[in-house]
PDB file of C-alpha atoms and ligand atoms in Angstrom:
ATOM      1  CA  UNK A   1       3.469  13.479  25.902  1.00  0.00           C
ATOM      2  CA  UNK A   2       4.316   9.981  25.471  1.00  0.00           C
ATOM      3  CA  UNK A   3       4.397   8.300  22.260  1.00  0.00           C
ATOM      4  CA  UNK A   4       4.702   4.692  21.261  1.00  0.00           C
ATOM      5  CA  UNK A   5       7.382   4.623  18.610  1.00  0.00           C
ATOM      6  CA  UNK A   6       7.599   2.593  15.393  1.00  0.00           C
ATOM      7  CA  UNK A   7      10.991   2.297  13.815  1.00  0.00           C
ATOM      8  CA  UNK A   8      10.430   2.715  10.065  1.00  0.00           C
ATOM      9  CA  UNK A   9      12.558  -0.390   8.504  1.00  0.00           C
ATOM     10  CA  UNK A  10      13.168   1.034   5.186  1.00  0.00           C
ATOM     11  CA  UNK A  11      15.543   3.834   6.921  1.00  0.00           C
ATOM     12  CA  UNK A  12      17.771   1.064   8.205  1.00  0.00           C
ATOM     13  CA  UNK A  13      21.095   0.243   6.705  1.00  0.00           C
ATOM     14  CA  UNK A  14      20.263  -3.183   5.164  1.00  0.00           C
ATOM     15  CA  UNK A  15      24.324  -4.005   4.836  1.00  0.00           C
ATOM     16  CA  UNK A  16      24.294  -3.943   8.626  1.00  0.00           C
ATOM     17  CA  UNK A  17      21.006  -6.050   8.951  1.00  0.00           C
ATOM     18  CA  UNK A  18      21.792  -8.070  12.354  1.00  0.00           C
ATOM     19  CA  UNK A  19      22.832  -4.644  14.156  1.00  0.00           C
ATOM     20  CA  UNK A  20      19.634  -2.803  12.586  1.00  0.00           C
ATOM     21  CA  UNK A  21      17.392  -5.232  13.627  1.00  0.00           C
ATOM     22  CA  UNK A  22      18.639  -5.074  17.118  1.00  0.00           C
ATOM     23  CA  UNK A  23      17.830  -1.515  17.269  1.00  0.00           C
ATOM     24  CA  UNK A  24      14.448  -2.128  15.636  1.00  0.00           C
ATOM     25  CA  UNK A  25      13.467  -4.518  18.557  1.00  0.00           C
ATOM     26  CA  UNK A  26      13.691  -1.566  20.960  1.00  0.00           C
ATOM     27  CA  UNK A  27      10.604   0.181  19.376  1.00  0.00           C
ATOM     28  CA  UNK A  28       7.194  -0.692  20.070  1.00  0.00           C
ATOM     29  CA  UNK A  29       6.509  -2.267  16.859  1.00  0.00           C
ATOM     30  CA  UNK A  30       7.918  -2.272  13.525  1.00  0.00           C
ATOM     31  CA  UNK A  31       6.717   0.099  10.688  1.00  0.00           C
ATOM     32  CA  UNK A  32       6.879  -1.832   7.131  1.00  0.00           C
ATOM     33  CA  UNK A  33       6.660   0.656   4.231  1.00  0.00           C
ATOM     34  CA  UNK A  34       5.545  -1.193   1.075  1.00  0.00           C
ATOM     35  CA  UNK A  35       5.754   0.776  -2.194  1.00  0.00           C
ATOM     36  CA  UNK A  36       4.811  -0.334  -5.512  1.00  0.00           C
ATOM     37  CA  UNK A  37       6.625   2.118  -7.808  1.00  0.00           C
ATOM     38  CA  UNK A  38       3.275   3.376  -9.081  1.00  0.00           C
ATOM     39  CA  UNK A  39       1.472   4.991  -6.130  1.00  0.00           C
ATOM     40  CA  UNK A  40       4.873   6.620  -5.121  1.00  0.00           C
ATOM     41  CA  UNK A  41       7.945   6.801  -7.051  1.00  0.00           C
ATOM     42  CA  UNK A  42       9.694   4.231  -5.267  1.00  0.00           C
ATOM     43  CA  UNK A  43       9.900   0.524  -4.672  1.00  0.00           C
ATOM     44  CA  UNK A  44      10.699  -0.936  -1.353  1.00  0.00           C
ATOM     45  CA  UNK A  45       9.813  -4.516  -0.178  1.00  0.00           C
ATOM     46  CA  UNK A  46       7.004  -7.067  -0.058  1.00  0.00           C
ATOM     47  CA  UNK A  47       5.807  -9.952   1.868  1.00  0.00           C
ATOM     48  CA  UNK A  48       8.567 -12.230   1.774  1.00  0.00           C
ATOM     49  CA  UNK A  49      10.965  -9.375   3.103  1.00  0.00           C
ATOM     50  CA  UNK A  50       8.123  -8.685   5.651  1.00  0.00           C
ATOM     51  CA  UNK A  51       7.827 -11.792   6.861  1.00  0.00           C
ATOM     52  CA  UNK A  52      11.786 -12.231   7.603  1.00  0.00           C
ATOM     53  CA  UNK A  53      11.549  -9.085   9.284  1.00  0.00           C
ATOM     54  CA  UNK A  54       9.102 -10.625  11.599  1.00  0.00           C
ATOM     55  CA  UNK A  55      11.372 -13.765  12.134  1.00  0.00           C
ATOM     56  CA  UNK A  56      14.609 -11.068  12.936  1.00  0.00           C
ATOM     57  CA  UNK A  57      12.694  -8.937  15.306  1.00  0.00           C
ATOM     58  CA  UNK A  58       9.956 -10.780  16.894  1.00  0.00           C
ATOM     59  CA  UNK A  59       8.228  -7.546  16.925  1.00  0.00           C
ATOM     60  CA  UNK A  60       4.585  -6.863  15.667  1.00  0.00           C
ATOM     61  CA  UNK A  61       4.393  -5.254  12.063  1.00  0.00           C
ATOM     62  CA  UNK A  62       2.569  -2.587  11.052  1.00  0.00           C
ATOM     63  CA  UNK A  63       2.080  -2.447   7.308  1.00  0.00           C
ATOM     64  CA  UNK A  64       1.723   0.797   5.575  1.00  0.00           C
ATOM     65  CA  UNK A  65       0.711  -0.012   2.029  1.00  0.00           C
ATOM     66  CA  UNK A  66       1.696   2.518  -0.621  1.00  0.00           C
ATOM     67  CA  UNK A  67       0.001   0.740  -3.534  1.00  0.00           C
ATOM     68  CA  UNK A  68      -2.333   1.672  -6.201  1.00  0.00           C
ATOM     69  CA  UNK A  69      -4.496  -1.470  -5.857  1.00  0.00           C
ATOM     70  CA  UNK A  70      -3.961  -2.465  -2.266  1.00  0.00           C
ATOM     71  CA  UNK A  71      -6.760  -4.991  -2.814  1.00  0.00           C
ATOM     72  CA  UNK A  72      -4.572  -7.121  -5.119  1.00  0.00           C
ATOM     73  CA  UNK A  73      -1.873  -7.659  -2.432  1.00  0.00           C
ATOM     74  CA  UNK A  74      -3.383  -7.258   1.014  1.00  0.00           C
ATOM     75  CA  UNK A  75      -3.893 -11.063   1.218  1.00  0.00           C
ATOM     76  CA  UNK A  76      -0.158 -11.475   0.938  1.00  0.00           C
ATOM     77  CA  UNK A  77       0.048  -9.553   4.184  1.00  0.00           C
ATOM     78  CA  UNK A  78      -2.189 -11.941   6.141  1.00  0.00           C
ATOM     79  CA  UNK A  79       0.349 -13.653   8.192  1.00  0.00           C
ATOM     80  CA  UNK A  80       1.484 -14.288  11.794  1.00  0.00           C
ATOM     81  CA  UNK A  81       3.136 -10.996  12.891  1.00  0.00           C
ATOM     82  CA  UNK A  82       1.196  -8.244  11.184  1.00  0.00           C
ATOM     83  CA  UNK A  83      -0.908  -6.522  13.530  1.00  0.00           C
ATOM     84  CA  UNK A  84      -2.132  -3.427  11.226  1.00  0.00           C
ATOM     85  CA  UNK A  85      -2.552  -2.927   7.718  1.00  0.00           C
ATOM     86  CA  UNK A  86      -2.813   0.748   6.725  1.00  0.00           C
ATOM     87  CA  UNK A  87      -4.326   1.733   3.380  1.00  0.00           C
ATOM     88  CA  UNK A  88      -4.193   5.263   1.624  1.00  0.00           C
ATOM     89  CA  UNK A  89      -7.443   6.958   1.173  1.00  0.00           C
ATOM     90  CA  UNK A  90      -5.902   7.995  -2.201  1.00  0.00           C
ATOM     91  CA  UNK A  91      -5.230   4.702  -3.421  1.00  0.00           C
ATOM     92  CA  UNK A  92      -8.011   2.994  -5.896  1.00  0.00           C
ATOM     93  CA  UNK A  93      -9.304   0.649  -3.322  1.00  0.00           C
ATOM     94  CA  UNK A  94     -12.819   0.795  -2.430  1.00  0.00           C
ATOM     95  CA  UNK A  95     -11.999   1.347   1.191  1.00  0.00           C
ATOM     96  CA  UNK A  96     -14.793  -0.180   3.197  1.00  0.00           C
ATOM     97  CA  UNK A  97     -14.277  -3.526   1.039  1.00  0.00           C
ATOM     98  CA  UNK A  98     -10.802  -3.590   1.713  1.00  0.00           C
ATOM     99  CA  UNK A  99     -11.213  -2.477   5.442  1.00  0.00           C
ATOM    100  CA  UNK A 100     -13.735  -5.746   5.695  1.00  0.00           C
ATOM    101  CA  UNK A 101     -11.368  -7.949   4.191  1.00  0.00           C
ATOM    102  CA  UNK A 102      -8.494  -6.860   6.507  1.00  0.00           C
ATOM    103  CA  UNK A 103     -10.685  -7.118   9.595  1.00  0.00           C
ATOM    104  CA  UNK A 104     -11.949 -10.678   8.450  1.00  0.00           C
ATOM    105  CA  UNK A 105      -8.144 -11.757   8.692  1.00  0.00           C
ATOM    106  CA  UNK A 106      -8.153 -10.677  12.430  1.00  0.00           C
ATOM    107  CA  UNK A 107      -5.998  -7.581  11.671  1.00  0.00           C
ATOM    108  CA  UNK A 108      -6.371  -3.987  12.474  1.00  0.00           C
ATOM    109  CA  UNK A 109      -7.270  -1.486   9.846  1.00  0.00           C
ATOM    110  CA  UNK A 110      -5.567   1.861   9.314  1.00  0.00           C
ATOM    111  CA  UNK A 111      -6.230   4.524   6.784  1.00  0.00           C
ATOM    112  CA  UNK A 112      -3.435   6.696   5.773  1.00  0.00           C
ATOM    113  CA  UNK A 113      -3.834  10.310   4.475  1.00  0.00           C
ATOM    114  CA  UNK A 114      -1.277  12.147   2.267  1.00  0.00           C
ATOM    115  CA  UNK A 115      -0.251  15.747   3.293  1.00  0.00           C
ATOM    116  CA  UNK A 116      -2.815  17.163   0.650  1.00  0.00           C
ATOM    117  CA  UNK A 117      -5.907  15.401   1.948  1.00  0.00           C
ATOM    118  CA  UNK A 118      -8.112  17.146   4.463  1.00  0.00           C
ATOM    119  CA  UNK A 119      -8.580  15.213   7.570  1.00  0.00           C
ATOM    120  CA  UNK A 120     -12.378  15.796   7.144  1.00  0.00           C
ATOM    121  CA  UNK A 121     -12.203  13.749   4.267  1.00  0.00           C
ATOM    122  CA  UNK A 122     -11.964  10.397   6.236  1.00  0.00           C
ATOM    123  CA  UNK A 123     -14.332  11.507   8.946  1.00  0.00           C
ATOM    124  CA  UNK A 124     -17.062   9.048   7.816  1.00  0.00           C
ATOM    125  CA  UNK A 125     -14.516   6.150   7.657  1.00  0.00           C
ATOM    126  CA  UNK A 126     -13.387   6.987  11.304  1.00  0.00           C
ATOM    127  CA  UNK A 127     -16.049   4.717  12.988  1.00  0.00           C
ATOM    128  CA  UNK A 128     -14.844   1.663  10.826  1.00  0.00           C
ATOM    129  CA  UNK A 129     -10.939   1.954  11.536  1.00  0.00           C
ATOM    130  CA  UNK A 130      -8.441   1.605  14.247  1.00  0.00           C
ATOM    131  CA  UNK A 131      -5.865   3.978  13.361  1.00  0.00           C
ATOM    132  CA  UNK A 132      -5.038   7.238  10.895  1.00  0.00           C
ATOM    133  CA  UNK A 133      -2.016   7.596   9.579  1.00  0.00           C
ATOM    134  CA  UNK A 134      -1.306  11.224   9.284  1.00  0.00           C
ATOM    135  CA  UNK A 135       1.499  11.709   6.660  1.00  0.00           C
ATOM    136  CA  UNK A 136       3.940  14.560   7.521  1.00  0.00           C
ATOM    137  CA  UNK A 137       6.073  14.006   4.295  1.00  0.00           C
ATOM    138  CA  UNK A 138       4.946  13.145   0.613  1.00  0.00           C
ATOM    139  CA  UNK A 139       5.015   9.269   0.626  1.00  0.00           C
ATOM    140  CA  UNK A 140       7.697   7.588  -1.051  1.00  0.00           C
ATOM    141  CA  UNK A 141      11.114   8.335   0.762  1.00  0.00           C
ATOM    142  CA  UNK A 142      12.194   8.312   4.192  1.00  0.00           C
ATOM    143  CA  UNK A 143      14.865  11.165   5.197  1.00  0.00           C
ATOM    144  CA  UNK A 144      12.612  14.044   3.928  1.00  0.00           C
ATOM    145  CA  UNK A 145      11.879  17.157   6.344  1.00  0.00           C
ATOM    146  CA  UNK A 146       8.597  17.171   8.060  1.00  0.00           C
ATOM    147  CA  UNK A 147       5.826  19.300   6.730  1.00  0.00           C
ATOM    148  CA  UNK A 148       4.969  21.031   9.891  1.00  0.00           C
ATOM    149  CA  UNK A 149       1.965  22.719   8.382  1.00  0.00           C
ATOM    150  CA  UNK A 150       0.294  19.310   8.197  1.00  0.00           C
ATOM    151  CA  UNK A 151       0.253  19.177  12.073  1.00  0.00           C
ATOM    152  CA  UNK A 152      -2.970  20.931  12.528  1.00  0.00           C
ATOM    153  CA  UNK A 153      -4.879  17.573  11.508  1.00  0.00           C
ATOM    154  CA  UNK A 154      -3.799  15.728  14.513  1.00  0.00           C
ATOM    155  CA  UNK A 155      -5.828  18.198  16.512  1.00  0.00           C
ATOM    156  CA  UNK A 156      -8.905  17.948  14.255  1.00  0.00           C
ATOM    157  CA  UNK A 157      -8.679  14.136  14.378  1.00  0.00           C
ATOM    158  CA  UNK A 158      -8.419  14.150  18.110  1.00  0.00           C
ATOM    159  CA  UNK A 159     -11.234  16.653  18.652  1.00  0.00           C
ATOM    160  CA  UNK A 160     -13.410  14.556  16.087  1.00  0.00           C
ATOM    161  CA  UNK A 161     -12.715  11.327  18.121  1.00  0.00           C
ATOM    162  CA  UNK A 162     -13.538  13.243  21.268  1.00  0.00           C
ATOM    163  CA  UNK A 163     -16.618  14.370  20.214  1.00  0.00           C
ATOM    164  CA  UNK A 164     -17.728  11.141  18.513  1.00  0.00           C
ATOM    165  CA  UNK A 165     -16.383   9.152  21.240  1.00  0.00           C
ATOM    166  CA  UNK A 166     -14.451   6.917  19.275  1.00  0.00           C
ATOM    167  CA  UNK A 167     -11.335   5.068  19.681  1.00  0.00           C
ATOM    168  CA  UNK A 168      -8.887   5.252  16.832  1.00  0.00           C
ATOM    169  CA  UNK A 169      -5.182   5.616  17.388  1.00  0.00           C
ATOM    170  CA  UNK A 170      -3.661   8.410  15.730  1.00  0.00           C
ATOM    171  CA  UNK A 171      -0.094   7.974  14.219  1.00  0.00           C
ATOM    172  CA  UNK A 172       2.159  10.613  12.830  1.00  0.00           C
ATOM    173  CA  UNK A 173       4.679   9.508   9.852  1.00  0.00           C
ATOM    174  CA  UNK A 174       7.208  11.506   8.033  1.00  0.00           C
ATOM    175  CA  UNK A 175      10.137  13.433   9.189  1.00  0.00           C
ATOM    176  CA  UNK A 176       9.686  13.040  13.087  1.00  0.00           C
ATOM    177  CA  UNK A 177      12.752  13.762  15.013  1.00  0.00           C
ATOM    178  CA  UNK A 178      13.929  14.777  18.587  1.00  0.00           C
ATOM    179  CA  UNK A 179      13.380  18.119  17.822  1.00  0.00           C
ATOM    180  CA  UNK A 180       9.787  18.250  16.317  1.00  0.00           C
ATOM    181  CA  UNK A 181       8.349  15.652  18.480  1.00  0.00           C
ATOM    182  CA  UNK A 182       6.896  18.176  20.958  1.00  0.00           C
ATOM    183  CA  UNK A 183       5.110  19.986  18.230  1.00  0.00           C
ATOM    184  CA  UNK A 184       3.062  16.723  17.247  1.00  0.00           C
ATOM    185  CA  UNK A 185       0.311  17.020  19.870  1.00  0.00           C
ATOM    186  CA  UNK A 186      -2.151  14.566  20.482  1.00  0.00           C
ATOM    187  CA  UNK A 187      -1.083  11.725  18.643  1.00  0.00           C
ATOM    188  CA  UNK A 188      -0.408   8.119  20.022  1.00  0.00           C
ATOM    189  CA  UNK A 189       2.088   6.793  17.980  1.00  0.00           C
ATOM    190  CA  UNK A 190       4.955   8.350  15.920  1.00  0.00           C
ATOM    191  CA  UNK A 191       7.052   6.520  12.954  1.00  0.00           C
ATOM    192  CA  UNK A 192      10.502   7.374  12.974  1.00  0.00           C
ATOM    193  CA  UNK A 193      12.780   6.330  10.213  1.00  0.00           C
ATOM    194  CA  UNK A 194      15.972   8.181   9.740  1.00  0.00           C
ATOM    195  CA  UNK A 195      16.043   9.797  12.984  1.00  0.00           C
ATOM    196  CA  UNK A 196      15.721   6.318  14.677  1.00  0.00           C
ATOM    197  CA  UNK A 197      18.349   4.488  12.773  1.00  0.00           C
ATOM    198  CA  UNK A 198      20.341   7.688  12.058  1.00  0.00           C
ATOM    199  CA  UNK A 199      21.922   6.796  15.600  1.00  0.00           C
ATOM    200  CA  UNK A 200      20.887  10.209  17.428  1.00  0.00           C
ATOM    201  CA  UNK A 201      17.750   8.824  19.042  1.00  0.00           C
ATOM    202  CA  UNK A 202      18.005   7.134  22.672  1.00  0.00           C
ATOM    203  CA  UNK A 203      14.936   4.512  22.545  1.00  0.00           C
ATOM    204  CA  UNK A 204      13.156   4.771  25.442  1.00  0.00           C
ATOM    205  CA  UNK A 205      13.329   8.048  25.966  1.00  0.00           C
ATOM    206  CA  UNK A 206      10.704  10.025  23.935  1.00  0.00           C
ATOM    207  CA  UNK A 207       9.013  11.636  26.513  1.00  0.00           C
ATOM    208  CA  UNK A 208       8.522  15.571  25.624  1.00  0.00           C
TER     209      UNK A 208
HETATM  210  C1  DX5 B 301       7.300   7.506   3.935  1.00  0.00           C
HETATM  211  C2  DX5 B 301       7.262   6.323   4.670  1.00  0.00           C
HETATM  212  C3  DX5 B 301       7.940   6.770   6.205  1.00  0.00           C
HETATM  213  C4  DX5 B 301       8.935   7.033   6.232  1.00  0.00           C
HETATM  214  C5  DX5 B 301       9.508   7.574   7.548  1.00  0.00           C
HETATM  215  O1  DX5 B 301       6.661   7.148   2.625  1.00  0.00           O
HETATM  216  O2  DX5 B 301       5.921   6.210   4.721  1.00  0.00           O
HETATM  217  O3  DX5 B 301       7.191   5.704   7.020  1.00  0.00           O
HETATM  218  O4  DX5 B 301       9.962   5.930   5.987  1.00  0.00           O
HETATM  219  O5  DX5 B 301      11.013   7.975   7.724  1.00  0.00           O
HETATM  220  P1  DX5 B 301      11.555   9.445   8.184  1.00  0.00           P
HETATM  221  O6  DX5 B 301      11.023   9.246   9.525  1.00  0.00           O
HETATM  222  O7  DX5 B 301      12.826   9.291   7.837  1.00  0.00           O
HETATM  223  O8  DX5 B 301      10.587  10.316   7.257  1.00  0.00           O
HETATM  224 ZN1   ZN B 302       5.265   4.750   6.600  1.00  0.00          ZN
END
């Protein structure tokens, strides 16, 4: 299986910024984890840093919002370079409203599900989104081990997509590395943080 690869920028060593940005350019696009210290117990970066990441890499940005109130901030991410914004199902967003705002800005829409949220919970939303992000760690930190018991959701979503004739992208995010890549199944994209920047990956050779 061939997956598009998105390096997760929060796993980069920011003290070696230029070198890490060169690595990030080898991905298909760049995954940007935005955390508010409330929805998840960590704080990462905001729109100004995201803009700088686009200037530094020239790669399309995939913005993963881990915010309790994404509606209060999504507008700040409507800038050149952002091709998709993913909002958590578990956030306080009124999702259909949020999706419309993102779409009206000409940006693709994603919905993310944390490990404990069953895939079936988002079935109704799937005709309205471009992507489902399946979290295989509890959101908040890179460098965690993949929770492999979450992986059957990928199959479930794939089957639903086929049955309904839908076209959304399936992305797996959390603890992905070369060893567990072959267990991921019918996803289209993987996010890789620590495995990508940790130095063991050979970008461009992720075929399983
Ligand atoms: C976790 C983030 C992930 C994470 C990926 O909340 O959404 O994108 O940074 O990093 P690894 O691949 O190290 O789990
Ligand atoms: Zn992420």
